[in-house]
Amino acid sequence: MDIRTRLLETAEQLFERHGFAATGMDRLTSAAGISSRTLYKHVGNKNGLIAAVLNERDRRFHRLVEADSIDALFAALETWFGQAGARGCLFLRAWGETGGGVPEIAEAMERHKQRLRERIDAIVLAEIGRHDDDLVEAIQLLFEGATHAATYRGEAAADAARRAAHRLAGLARIA
Amino acid sequence: MDIRTRLLETAEQLFERHGFAATGMDRLTSAAGISSRTLYKHVGNKNGLIAAVLNERDRRFHRLVEADSIDALFAALETWFGQAGARGCLFLRAWGETGGGVPEIAEAMERHKQRLRERIDAIVLAEIGRHDDDLVEAIQLLFEGATHAATYRGEAAADAARRAAHRLAGLARIA
DNA sequence: GCACATGTAAAGTGACCGTTTTACACTGCC
DNA sequence: GGCAGTGTAAAACGGTCACTTTACATGTGC
């Protein structure tokens, strides 16, 4: 496996499981089996590593969530929980741990949320045949809520969100 | 002001703004104007301090959210954003930063979420005249979603969640 | 055959971490 | 008068932090 890929995958797992600040660079290099010199050549510094991990995660997330229906969207979320665990949104966690003061991290989060919104917009168009900002926003809130509620309620949160989204889409359809 | 109160308020602000790991005990004692010896006599250690901050926040939160209607619930959330800022759920953030491995913190989070659910259950009973677990869960998801979406969408997230909750309650009323 | 890029191992940088210790001052109560 | 309780300031504890440096091993391309 490519060194950079191995580094980013290892880092993502450790960040996800233990948090960003609590994951030291030494633990990371020994877990990934690379030297610290190599790590710094690849990502510059710790914030660069965090941003790289987030951007890679964003790519993977949006490859999974290429859904074109509400059902598929929340099924993808449930799949995601199974693969990556349910410990809240890693973008929000990174933003929070760094106090929101690291531009590259803040930008990664904004981009991720914006892309999610666009995906949901496309789904709403497919489901009810027109744009509906209120419905898009509601579904994004349910998605966000499920992401976080899953930490204490388990994967079932995705299904509850799916059902609520369906009810709202039904209302929008006849409005 | 009472020393313990001053300590917890200062700690809550710093934790909220910079994260838990990034807030050192030295910065905390000097910000609160107390000695580190006094701090450790009061809360034992850093995890004890975090748990104390969370439990105090839970009390304050539930004093604010004594709403008995959907409107009042989300109005309270908007008030909360104005008072405490919108940086995501501090309970989830603490749980995530500590890897979920600190019992006193995990318990504080569970208790907080359970109490929120009970509050929403009472609101649903008042709004539609009977218990409805699906509606309770949906509203909690919207509440959770607004809490986190507010970090990148601003306080308006609370209003969007309020409107979606109303639509769902309307459906449940005629079902 | 030699420069060059890319990797390793390992020690070292100063700063900061959470926590404890030492020594001292002020209060209120029996 | 004396003692317990509660606070302070300041230094010290060993450990870990992010990051750099030094020295050396590769394979690849011209």
GROMACS .gro file of N, CA and C in nm, chain B residues 107-175:
model
  207
  282GLU      N    1  -2.112   0.901   3.156
  282GLU     CA    2  -2.237   0.903   3.232
  282GLU      C    3  -2.304   1.040   3.227
  283ALA      N    4  -2.225   1.146   3.234
  283ALA     CA    5  -2.282   1.281   3.225
  283ALA      C    6  -2.353   1.299   3.092
  284MET      N    7  -2.294   1.248   2.985
  284MET     CA    8  -2.356   1.260   2.854
  284MET      C    9  -2.486   1.180   2.847
  285GLU      N   10  -2.482   1.055   2.889
  285GLU     CA   11  -2.601   0.970   2.885
  285GLU      C   12  -2.717   1.035   2.961
  286ARG      N   13  -2.685   1.083   3.081
  286ARG     CA   14  -2.787   1.145   3.165
  286ARG      C   15  -2.846   1.267   3.095
  287HIS      N   16  -2.760   1.347   3.034
  287HIS     CA   17  -2.806   1.468   2.965
  287HIS      C   18  -2.901   1.433   2.851
  288LYS      N   19  -2.864   1.336   2.771
  288LYS     CA   20  -2.947   1.300   2.655
  288LYS      C   21  -3.077   1.236   2.699
  289GLN      N   22  -3.071   1.156   2.803
  289GLN     CA   23  -3.192   1.092   2.855
  289GLN      C   24  -3.291   1.197   2.907
  290ARG      N   25  -3.238   1.296   2.976
  290ARG     CA   26  -3.324   1.402   3.028
  290ARG      C   27  -3.386   1.484   2.916
  291LEU      N   28  -3.309   1.505   2.811
  291LEU     CA   29  -3.363   1.578   2.696
  291LEU      C   30  -3.479   1.501   2.634
  292ARG      N   31  -3.459   1.371   2.622
  292ARG     CA   32  -3.565   1.288   2.564
  292ARG      C   33  -3.693   1.295   2.647
  293GLU      N   34  -3.678   1.291   2.779
  293GLU     CA   35  -3.795   1.298   2.867
  293GLU      C   36  -3.868   1.431   2.852
  294ARG      N   37  -3.789   1.537   2.836
  294ARG     CA   38  -3.850   1.669   2.816
  294ARG      C   39  -3.932   1.671   2.687
  295ILE      N   40  -3.874   1.617   2.580
  295ILE     CA   41  -3.944   1.619   2.452
  295ILE      C   42  -4.068   1.530   2.458
  296ASP      N   43  -4.057   1.420   2.531
  296ASP     CA   44  -4.173   1.332   2.548
  296ASP      C   45  -4.289   1.408   2.612
  297ALA      N   46  -4.258   1.489   2.713
  297ALA     CA   47  -4.362   1.568   2.780
  297ALA      C   48  -4.422   1.670   2.684
  298ILE      N   49  -4.337   1.728   2.600
  298ILE     CA   50  -4.385   1.827   2.504
  298ILE      C   51  -4.479   1.764   2.403
  299VAL      N   52  -4.440   1.645   2.354
  299VAL     CA   53  -4.525   1.575   2.257
  299VAL      C   54  -4.661   1.543   2.318
  300LEU      N   55  -4.658   1.498   2.443
  300LEU     CA   56  -4.784   1.469   2.513
  300LEU      C   57  -4.872   1.594   2.519
  301ALA      N   58  -4.811   1.707   2.549
  301ALA     CA   59  -4.887   1.832   2.557
  301ALA      C   60  -4.938   1.877   2.420
  302GLU      N   61  -4.859   1.850   2.317
  302GLU     CA   62  -4.894   1.901   2.184
  302GLU      C   63  -5.000   1.817   2.113
  303ILE      N   64  -4.989   1.685   2.123
  303ILE     CA   65  -5.083   1.603   2.046
  303ILE      C   66  -5.171   1.515   2.135
  304GLY      N   67  -5.156   1.528   2.267
  304GLY     CA   68  -5.250   1.461   2.357
  304GLY      C   69  -5.222   1.315   2.386
  305ARG      N   70  -5.111   1.263   2.331
  305ARG     CA   71  -5.075   1.125   2.363
  305ARG      C   72  -4.924   1.106   2.341
  306HIS      N   73  -4.872   0.992   2.387
  306HIS     CA   74  -4.731   0.961   2.363
  306HIS      C   75  -4.713   0.915   2.219
  307ASP      N   76  -4.597   0.949   2.162
  307ASP     CA   77  -4.567   0.908   2.024
  307ASP      C   78  -4.415   0.900   2.011
  308ASP      N   79  -4.363   0.780   2.030
  308ASP     CA   80  -4.217   0.762   2.032
  308ASP      C   81  -4.150   0.805   1.903
  309ASP      N   82  -4.217   0.778   1.791
  309ASP     CA   83  -4.160   0.818   1.662
  309ASP      C   84  -4.143   0.970   1.655
  310LEU      N   85  -4.245   1.040   1.699
  310LEU     CA   86  -4.239   1.187   1.694
  310LEU      C   87  -4.132   1.240   1.791
  311VAL      N   88  -4.127   1.180   1.909
  311VAL     CA   89  -4.025   1.221   2.007
  311VAL      C   90  -3.885   1.205   1.947
  312GLU      N   91  -3.863   1.089   1.888
  312GLU     CA   92  -3.731   1.062   1.831
  312GLU      C   93  -3.698   1.159   1.718
  313ALA      N   94  -3.798   1.186   1.633
  313ALA     CA   95  -3.775   1.279   1.521
  313ALA      C   96  -3.740   1.418   1.573
  314ILE      N   97  -3.813   1.463   1.674
  314ILE     CA   98  -3.786   1.597   1.727
  314ILE      C   99  -3.648   1.602   1.793
  315GLN      N  100  -3.612   1.495   1.862
  315GLN     CA  101  -3.478   1.493   1.922
  315GLN      C  102  -3.370   1.496   1.814
  316LEU      N  103  -3.394   1.426   1.703
  316LEU     CA  104  -3.298   1.430   1.592
  316LEU      C  105  -3.287   1.571   1.536
  317LEU      N  106  -3.400   1.639   1.522
  317LEU     CA  107  -3.397   1.776   1.471
  317LEU      C  108  -3.325   1.869   1.569
  318PHE      N  109  -3.349   1.847   1.697
  318PHE     CA  110  -3.283   1.927   1.801
  318PHE      C  111  -3.131   1.907   1.795
  319GLU      N  112  -3.093   1.781   1.791
  319GLU     CA  113  -2.951   1.747   1.781
  319GLU      C  114  -2.891   1.803   1.652
  320GLY      N  115  -2.964   1.788   1.544
  320GLY     CA  116  -2.916   1.838   1.415
  320GLY      C  117  -2.897   1.988   1.418
  321ALA      N  118  -2.992   2.060   1.477
  321ALA     CA  119  -2.980   2.206   1.483
  321ALA      C  120  -2.861   2.246   1.570
  322THR      N  121  -2.840   2.175   1.679
  322THR     CA  122  -2.728   2.204   1.768
  322THR      C  123  -2.596   2.201   1.692
  323HIS      N  124  -2.584   2.102   1.602
  323HIS     CA  125  -2.457   2.088   1.532
  323HIS      C  126  -2.451   2.171   1.403
  324ALA      N  127  -2.566   2.179   1.334
  324ALA     CA  128  -2.567   2.256   1.210
  324ALA      C  129  -2.546   2.405   1.239
  325ALA      N  130  -2.581   2.447   1.360
  325ALA     CA  131  -2.564   2.589   1.395
  325ALA      C  132  -2.418   2.631   1.390
  326THR      N  133  -2.327   2.535   1.400
  326THR     CA  134  -2.186   2.571   1.395
  326THR      C  135  -2.146   2.627   1.258
  327TYR      N  136  -2.213   2.578   1.153
  327TYR     CA  137  -2.177   2.628   1.020
  327TYR      C  138  -2.290   2.703   0.952
  328ARG      N  139  -2.414   2.696   1.008
  328ARG     CA  140  -2.526   2.766   0.946
  328ARG      C  141  -2.579   2.880   1.030
  329GLY      N  142  -2.532   2.889   1.154
  329GLY     CA  143  -2.578   2.994   1.241
  329GLY      C  144  -2.708   2.960   1.312
  330GLU      N  145  -2.758   3.056   1.386
  330GLU     CA  146  -2.873   3.032   1.473
  330GLU      C  147  -3.000   2.995   1.396
  331ALA      N  148  -3.006   3.030   1.268
  331ALA     CA  149  -3.125   3.002   1.188
  331ALA      C  150  -3.157   2.853   1.186
  332ALA      N  151  -3.057   2.770   1.215
  332ALA     CA  152  -3.080   2.625   1.217
  332ALA      C  153  -3.191   2.589   1.316
  333ALA      N  154  -3.197   2.663   1.427
  333ALA     CA  155  -3.300   2.635   1.528
  333ALA      C  156  -3.439   2.659   1.472
  334ASP      N  157  -3.454   2.765   1.394
  334ASP     CA  158  -3.585   2.796   1.337
  334ASP      C  159  -3.625   2.694   1.231
  335ALA      N  160  -3.530   2.652   1.149
  335ALA     CA  161  -3.560   2.550   1.048
  335ALA      C  162  -3.604   2.420   1.117
  336ALA      N  163  -3.537   2.385   1.225
  336ALA     CA  164  -3.574   2.263   1.298
  336ALA      C  165  -3.713   2.279   1.358
  337ARG      N  166  -3.743   2.396   1.409
  337ARG     CA  167  -3.874   2.423   1.468
  337ARG      C  168  -3.985   2.401   1.365
  338ARG      N  169  -3.965   2.454   1.245
  338ARG     CA  170  -4.069   2.441   1.143
  338ARG      C  171  -4.088   2.296   1.101
  339ALA      N  172  -3.979   2.223   1.087
  339ALA     CA  173  -3.989   2.081   1.051
  339ALA      C  174  -4.061   2.003   1.160
  340ALA      N  175  -4.029   2.033   1.286
  340ALA     CA  176  -4.093   1.964   1.398
  340ALA      C  177  -4.243   1.990   1.397
  341HIS      N  178  -4.279   2.113   1.365
  341HIS     CA  179  -4.421   2.148   1.359
  341HIS      C  180  -4.494   2.067   1.252
  342ARG      N  181  -4.431   2.054   1.138
  342ARG     CA  182  -4.495   1.978   1.030
  342ARG      C  183  -4.515   1.833   1.072
  343LEU      N  184  -4.413   1.776   1.137
  343LEU     CA  185  -4.425   1.636   1.181
  343LEU      C  186  -4.533   1.621   1.288
  344ALA      N  187  -4.541   1.719   1.377
  344ALA     CA  188  -4.644   1.713   1.482
  344ALA      C  189  -4.784   1.723   1.421
  345GLY      N  190  -4.794   1.806   1.319
  345GLY     CA  191  -4.923   1.819   1.250
  345GLY      C  192  -4.965   1.686   1.191
  346LEU      N  193  -4.873   1.616   1.130
  346LEU     CA  194  -4.902   1.484   1.075
  346LEU      C  195  -4.946   1.387   1.184
  347ALA      N  196  -4.874   1.390   1.295
  347ALA     CA  197  -4.904   1.295   1.404
  347ALA      C  198  -5.041   1.324   1.464
  348ARG      N  199  -5.079   1.451   1.462
  348ARG     CA  200  -5.206   1.490   1.523
  348ARG      C  201  -5.325   1.430   1.447
  349ILE      N  202  -5.314   1.423   1.317
  349ILE     CA  203  -5.427   1.372   1.238
  349ILE      C  204  -5.417   1.223   1.212
  350ALA      N  205  -5.305   1.161   1.255
  350ALA     CA  206  -5.288   1.018   1.228
  350ALA      C  207  -5.374   0.934   1.322
   0.00000   0.00000   0.00000
